[in-house]
mmCIF file of C-alpha atoms in Angstrom:
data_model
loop_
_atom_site.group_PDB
_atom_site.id
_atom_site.type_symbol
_atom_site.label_atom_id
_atom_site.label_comp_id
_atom_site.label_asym_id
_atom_site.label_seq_id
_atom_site.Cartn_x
_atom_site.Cartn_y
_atom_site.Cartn_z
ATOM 1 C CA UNK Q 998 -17.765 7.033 -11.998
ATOM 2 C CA UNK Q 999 -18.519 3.360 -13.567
ATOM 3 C CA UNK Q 1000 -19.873 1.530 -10.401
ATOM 4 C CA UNK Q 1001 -18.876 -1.517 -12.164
ATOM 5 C CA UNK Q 1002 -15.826 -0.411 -11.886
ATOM 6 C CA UNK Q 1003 -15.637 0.038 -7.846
ATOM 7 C CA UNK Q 1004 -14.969 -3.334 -5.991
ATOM 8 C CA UNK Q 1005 -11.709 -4.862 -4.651
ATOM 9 C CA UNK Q 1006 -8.654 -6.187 -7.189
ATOM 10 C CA UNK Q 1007 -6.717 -9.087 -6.090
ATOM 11 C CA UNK Q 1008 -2.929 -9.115 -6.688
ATOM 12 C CA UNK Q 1009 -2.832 -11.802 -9.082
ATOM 13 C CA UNK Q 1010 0.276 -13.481 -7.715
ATOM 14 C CA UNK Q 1011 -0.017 -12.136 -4.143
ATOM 15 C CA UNK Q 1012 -3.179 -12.153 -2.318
ATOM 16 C CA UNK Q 1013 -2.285 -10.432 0.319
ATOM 17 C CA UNK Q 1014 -2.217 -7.040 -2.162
ATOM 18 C CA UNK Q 1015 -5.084 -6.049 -2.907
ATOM 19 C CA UNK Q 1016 -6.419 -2.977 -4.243
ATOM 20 C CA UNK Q 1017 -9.826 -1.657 -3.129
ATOM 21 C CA UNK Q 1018 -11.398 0.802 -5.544
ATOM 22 C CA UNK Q 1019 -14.327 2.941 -3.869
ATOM 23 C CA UNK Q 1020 -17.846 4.020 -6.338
ATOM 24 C CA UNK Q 1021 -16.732 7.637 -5.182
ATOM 25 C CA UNK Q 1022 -13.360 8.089 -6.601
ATOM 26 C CA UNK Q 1023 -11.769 6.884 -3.536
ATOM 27 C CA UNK Q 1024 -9.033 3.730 -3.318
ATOM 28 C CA UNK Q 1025 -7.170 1.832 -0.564
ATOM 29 C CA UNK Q 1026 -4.128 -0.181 -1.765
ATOM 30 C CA UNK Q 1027 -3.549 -2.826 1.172
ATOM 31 C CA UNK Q 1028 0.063 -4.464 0.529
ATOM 32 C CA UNK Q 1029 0.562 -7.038 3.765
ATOM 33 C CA UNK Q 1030 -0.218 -4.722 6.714
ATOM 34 C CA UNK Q 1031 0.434 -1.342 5.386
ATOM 35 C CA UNK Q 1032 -2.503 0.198 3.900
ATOM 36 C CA UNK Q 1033 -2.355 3.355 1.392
ATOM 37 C CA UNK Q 1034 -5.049 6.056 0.595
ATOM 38 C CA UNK Q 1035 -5.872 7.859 -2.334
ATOM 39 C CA UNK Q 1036 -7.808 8.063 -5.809
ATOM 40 C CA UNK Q 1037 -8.463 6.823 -9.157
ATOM 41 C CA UNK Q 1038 -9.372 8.456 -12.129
ATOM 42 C CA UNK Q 1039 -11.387 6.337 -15.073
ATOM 43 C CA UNK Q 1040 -10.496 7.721 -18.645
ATOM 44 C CA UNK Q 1041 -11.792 5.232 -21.263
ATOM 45 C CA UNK Q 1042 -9.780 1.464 -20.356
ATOM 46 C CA UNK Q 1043 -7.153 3.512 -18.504
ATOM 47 C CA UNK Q 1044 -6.619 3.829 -14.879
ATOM 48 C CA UNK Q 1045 -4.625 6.092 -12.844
ATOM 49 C CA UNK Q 1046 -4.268 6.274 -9.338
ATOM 50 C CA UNK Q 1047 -2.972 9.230 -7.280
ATOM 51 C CA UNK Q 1048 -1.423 8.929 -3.909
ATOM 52 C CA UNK Q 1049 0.404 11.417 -1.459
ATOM 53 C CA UNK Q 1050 1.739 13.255 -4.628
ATOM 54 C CA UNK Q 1051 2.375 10.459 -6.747
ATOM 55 C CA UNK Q 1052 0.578 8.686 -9.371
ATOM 56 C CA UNK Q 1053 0.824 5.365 -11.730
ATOM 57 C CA UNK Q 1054 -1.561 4.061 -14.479
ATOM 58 C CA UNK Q 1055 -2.659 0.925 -15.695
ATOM 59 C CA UNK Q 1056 -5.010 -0.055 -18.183
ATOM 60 C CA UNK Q 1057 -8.646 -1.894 -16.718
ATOM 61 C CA UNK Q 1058 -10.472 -4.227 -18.875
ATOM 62 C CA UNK Q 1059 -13.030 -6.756 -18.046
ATOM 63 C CA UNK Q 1060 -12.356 -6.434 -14.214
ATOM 64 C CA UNK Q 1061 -8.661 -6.960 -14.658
ATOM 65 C CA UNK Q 1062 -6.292 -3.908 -13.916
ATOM 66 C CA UNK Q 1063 -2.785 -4.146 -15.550
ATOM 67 C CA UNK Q 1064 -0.375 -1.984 -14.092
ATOM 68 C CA UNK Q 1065 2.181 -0.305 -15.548
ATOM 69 C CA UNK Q 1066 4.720 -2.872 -14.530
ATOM 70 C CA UNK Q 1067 2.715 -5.846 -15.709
ATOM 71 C CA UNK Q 1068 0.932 -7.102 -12.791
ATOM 72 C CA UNK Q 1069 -1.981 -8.216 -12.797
ATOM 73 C CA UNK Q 1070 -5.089 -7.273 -10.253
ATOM 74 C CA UNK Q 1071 -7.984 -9.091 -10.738
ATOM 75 C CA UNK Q 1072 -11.781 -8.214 -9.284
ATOM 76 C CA UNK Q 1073 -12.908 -10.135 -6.693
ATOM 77 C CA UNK Q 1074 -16.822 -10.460 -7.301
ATOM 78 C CA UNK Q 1075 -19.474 -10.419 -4.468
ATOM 79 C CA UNK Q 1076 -20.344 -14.425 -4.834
ATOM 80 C CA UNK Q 1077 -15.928 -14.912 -4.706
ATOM 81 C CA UNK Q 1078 -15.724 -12.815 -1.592
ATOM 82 C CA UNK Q 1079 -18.694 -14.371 0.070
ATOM 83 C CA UNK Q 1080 -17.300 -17.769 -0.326
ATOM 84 C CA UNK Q 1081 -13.719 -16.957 0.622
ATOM 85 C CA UNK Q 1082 -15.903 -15.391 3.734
ATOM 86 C CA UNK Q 1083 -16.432 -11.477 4.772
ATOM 87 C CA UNK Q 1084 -15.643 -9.995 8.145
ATOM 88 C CA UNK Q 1085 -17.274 -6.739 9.110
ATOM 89 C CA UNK Q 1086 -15.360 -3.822 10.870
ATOM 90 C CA UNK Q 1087 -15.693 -3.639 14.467
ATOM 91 C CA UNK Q 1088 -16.180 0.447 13.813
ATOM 92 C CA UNK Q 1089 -18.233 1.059 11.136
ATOM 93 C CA UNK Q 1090 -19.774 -2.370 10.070
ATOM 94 C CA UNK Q 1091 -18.410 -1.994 6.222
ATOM 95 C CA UNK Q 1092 -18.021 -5.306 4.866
ATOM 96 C CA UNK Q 1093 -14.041 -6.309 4.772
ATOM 97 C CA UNK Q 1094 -12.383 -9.407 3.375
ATOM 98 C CA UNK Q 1095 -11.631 -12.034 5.635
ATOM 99 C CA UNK Q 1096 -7.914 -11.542 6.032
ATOM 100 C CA UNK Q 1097 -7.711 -7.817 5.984
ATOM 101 C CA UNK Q 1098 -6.110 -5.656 8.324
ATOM 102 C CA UNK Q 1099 -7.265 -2.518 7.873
ATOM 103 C CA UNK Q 1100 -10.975 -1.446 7.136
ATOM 104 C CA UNK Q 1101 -11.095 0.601 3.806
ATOM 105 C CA UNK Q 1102 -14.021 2.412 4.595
ATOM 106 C CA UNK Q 1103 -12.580 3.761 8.447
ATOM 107 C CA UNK Q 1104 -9.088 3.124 8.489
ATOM 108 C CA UNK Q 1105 -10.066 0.706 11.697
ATOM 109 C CA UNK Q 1106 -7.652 -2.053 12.650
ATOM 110 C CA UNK Q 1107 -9.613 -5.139 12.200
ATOM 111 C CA UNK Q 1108 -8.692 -8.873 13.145
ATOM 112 C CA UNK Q 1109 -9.608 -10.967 15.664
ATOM 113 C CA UNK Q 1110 -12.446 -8.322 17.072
ATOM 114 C CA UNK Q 1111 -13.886 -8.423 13.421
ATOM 115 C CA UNK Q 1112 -17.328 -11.026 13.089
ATOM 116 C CA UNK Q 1113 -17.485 -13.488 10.249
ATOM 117 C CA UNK Q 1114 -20.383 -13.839 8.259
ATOM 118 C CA UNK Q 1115 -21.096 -16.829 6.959
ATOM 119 C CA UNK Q 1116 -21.111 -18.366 3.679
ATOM 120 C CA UNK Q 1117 -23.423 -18.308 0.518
ATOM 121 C CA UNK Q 1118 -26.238 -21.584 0.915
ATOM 122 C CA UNK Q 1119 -25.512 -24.633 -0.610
ATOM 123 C CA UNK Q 1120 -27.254 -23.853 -3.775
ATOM 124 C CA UNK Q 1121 -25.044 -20.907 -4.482
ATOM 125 C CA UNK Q 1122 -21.768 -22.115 -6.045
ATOM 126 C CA UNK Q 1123 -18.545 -21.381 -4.960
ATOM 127 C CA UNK Q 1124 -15.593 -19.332 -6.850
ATOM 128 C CA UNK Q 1125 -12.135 -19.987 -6.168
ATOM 129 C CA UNK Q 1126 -10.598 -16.801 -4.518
ATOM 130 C CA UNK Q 1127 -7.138 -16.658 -4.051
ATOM 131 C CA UNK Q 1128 -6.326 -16.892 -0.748
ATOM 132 C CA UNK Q 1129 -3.338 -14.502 0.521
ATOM 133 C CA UNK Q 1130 -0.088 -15.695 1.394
ATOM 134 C CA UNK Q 1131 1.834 -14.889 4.862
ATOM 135 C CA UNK Q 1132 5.108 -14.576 2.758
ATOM 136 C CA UNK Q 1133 6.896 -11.458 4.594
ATOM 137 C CA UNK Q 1134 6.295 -7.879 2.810
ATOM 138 C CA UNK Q 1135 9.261 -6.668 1.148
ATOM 139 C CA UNK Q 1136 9.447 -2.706 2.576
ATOM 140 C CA UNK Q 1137 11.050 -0.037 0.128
ATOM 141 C CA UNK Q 1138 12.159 3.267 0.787
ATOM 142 C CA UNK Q 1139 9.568 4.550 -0.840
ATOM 143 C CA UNK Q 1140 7.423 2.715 1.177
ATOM 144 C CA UNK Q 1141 9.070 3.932 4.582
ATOM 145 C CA UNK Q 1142 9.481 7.772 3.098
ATOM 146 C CA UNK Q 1143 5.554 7.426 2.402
ATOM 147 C CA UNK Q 1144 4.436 5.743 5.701
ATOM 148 C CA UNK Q 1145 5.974 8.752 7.565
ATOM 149 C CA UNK Q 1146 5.445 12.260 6.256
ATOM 150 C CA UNK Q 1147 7.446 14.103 8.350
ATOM 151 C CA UNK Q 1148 10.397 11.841 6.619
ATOM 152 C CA UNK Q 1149 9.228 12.921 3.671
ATOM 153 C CA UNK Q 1150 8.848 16.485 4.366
ATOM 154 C CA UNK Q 1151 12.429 16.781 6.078
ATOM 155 C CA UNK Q 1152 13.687 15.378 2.811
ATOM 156 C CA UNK Q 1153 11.673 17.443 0.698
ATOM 157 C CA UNK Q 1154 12.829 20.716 1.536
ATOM 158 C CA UNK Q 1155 16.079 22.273 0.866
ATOM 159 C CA UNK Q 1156 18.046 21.282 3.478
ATOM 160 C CA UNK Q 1157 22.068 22.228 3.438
ATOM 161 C CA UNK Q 1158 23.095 18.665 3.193
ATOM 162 C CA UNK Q 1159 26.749 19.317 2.049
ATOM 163 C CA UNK Q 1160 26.778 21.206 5.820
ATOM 164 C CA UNK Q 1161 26.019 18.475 7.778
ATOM 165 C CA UNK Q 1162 28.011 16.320 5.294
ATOM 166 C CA UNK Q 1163 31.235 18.764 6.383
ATOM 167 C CA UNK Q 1164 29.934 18.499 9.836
ATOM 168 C CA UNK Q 1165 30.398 14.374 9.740
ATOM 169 C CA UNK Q 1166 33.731 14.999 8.394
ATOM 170 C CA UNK Q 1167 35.118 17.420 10.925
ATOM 171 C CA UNK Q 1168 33.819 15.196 13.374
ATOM 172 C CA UNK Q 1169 35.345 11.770 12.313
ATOM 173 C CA UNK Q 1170 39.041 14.013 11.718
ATOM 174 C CA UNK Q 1171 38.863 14.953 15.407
ATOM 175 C CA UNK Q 1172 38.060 11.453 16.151
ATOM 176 C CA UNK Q 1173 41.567 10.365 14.190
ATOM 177 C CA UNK Q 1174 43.212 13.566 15.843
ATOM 178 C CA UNK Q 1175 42.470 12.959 19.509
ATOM 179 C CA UNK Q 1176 43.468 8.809 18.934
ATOM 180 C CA UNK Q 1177 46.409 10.107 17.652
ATOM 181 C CA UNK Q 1178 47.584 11.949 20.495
ATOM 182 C CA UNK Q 1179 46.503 9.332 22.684
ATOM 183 C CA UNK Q 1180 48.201 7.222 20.965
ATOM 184 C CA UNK Q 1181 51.864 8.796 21.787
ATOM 185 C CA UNK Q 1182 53.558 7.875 24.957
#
């Protein structure tokens, strides 16, 4: 693996995604307060990432991963994350952005427990990090069906929907039947 690679990618129009990518073929995607495991595979300038099943691929150049629907992730470097200030998990002591909420390395919810460390000296000079936004996260289905694997495991297997589909139906006709006959005088 390309430790130049590893570091953590910055949703270029929402900074509250970002992407962490591990030197041991390990990733975290962190998209508002839902955090997702999994891995990534390097083949030449393309990227693919594997979770739960799943995978997408993007294309990384000069610490900029475009995904395959056009967004842009962009690599925070140590001097930008220093000066947008780290926080270290209460747990293990990795080193976490400021604003995360989950510690990549442990899984640990971090916040208010988490220690800041302070900035770069004077001499060093700042980069602009973009700072993320409290906008609400938009949750998709895919989203929920991943977040709870039994879900996804009920819906996986080859359940007889049409029965309970017939089953809703009977039910709703007895409904109509006995409002009908209490309905008479």
């Amino acid at each position: 693996m390309n430790p130049d690679i590893a570091g953590t990618y910055i949703h270029e129009s929402n900074g509250s995604n970002y992407l962490e990518l591990k030197p041991d073929g390990n990733c975290v995607l962190f998209e508002g307060s839902t955090a997702v495991s999994g891995t990534y595979q390097i083949d030449g300038s393309l990227i693919t990432i594997s979770n739960a099943g799943s995978y997408t691929k993007g294309m990384i150049r000069d610490g900029v991963i475009t995904d395959a629907e056009g967004d842009r992730w962009i690599l925070a470097k140590a001097g930008a994350q220093a000066a947008a200030g780290l926080t270290k998990c209460p747990n293990c002591s990795a080193d976490l952005l400021a604003d995360a909420k989950f510690c990549s390395n442990c899984g640990t919810v971090v916040g208010a427990t988490a220690t800041r460390v302070p900035p770069p000296s004077a001499s060093a000079r700042p980069v602009a990090v973009p700072r993320p936004t409290t906008a609400p996260t938009q949750v998709t289905f895919d989203a929920m069906i991943d977040s709870t694997p039994w879900l996804a495991g009920l819906i996986a297997r080859n359940l007889p929907w049409e029965l309970f589909e017939a089953i809703g139906w009977v039910a709703v006709l007895m409904l109509v039947v006995i409002s009908v006959m209490n309905a008479k005088p």
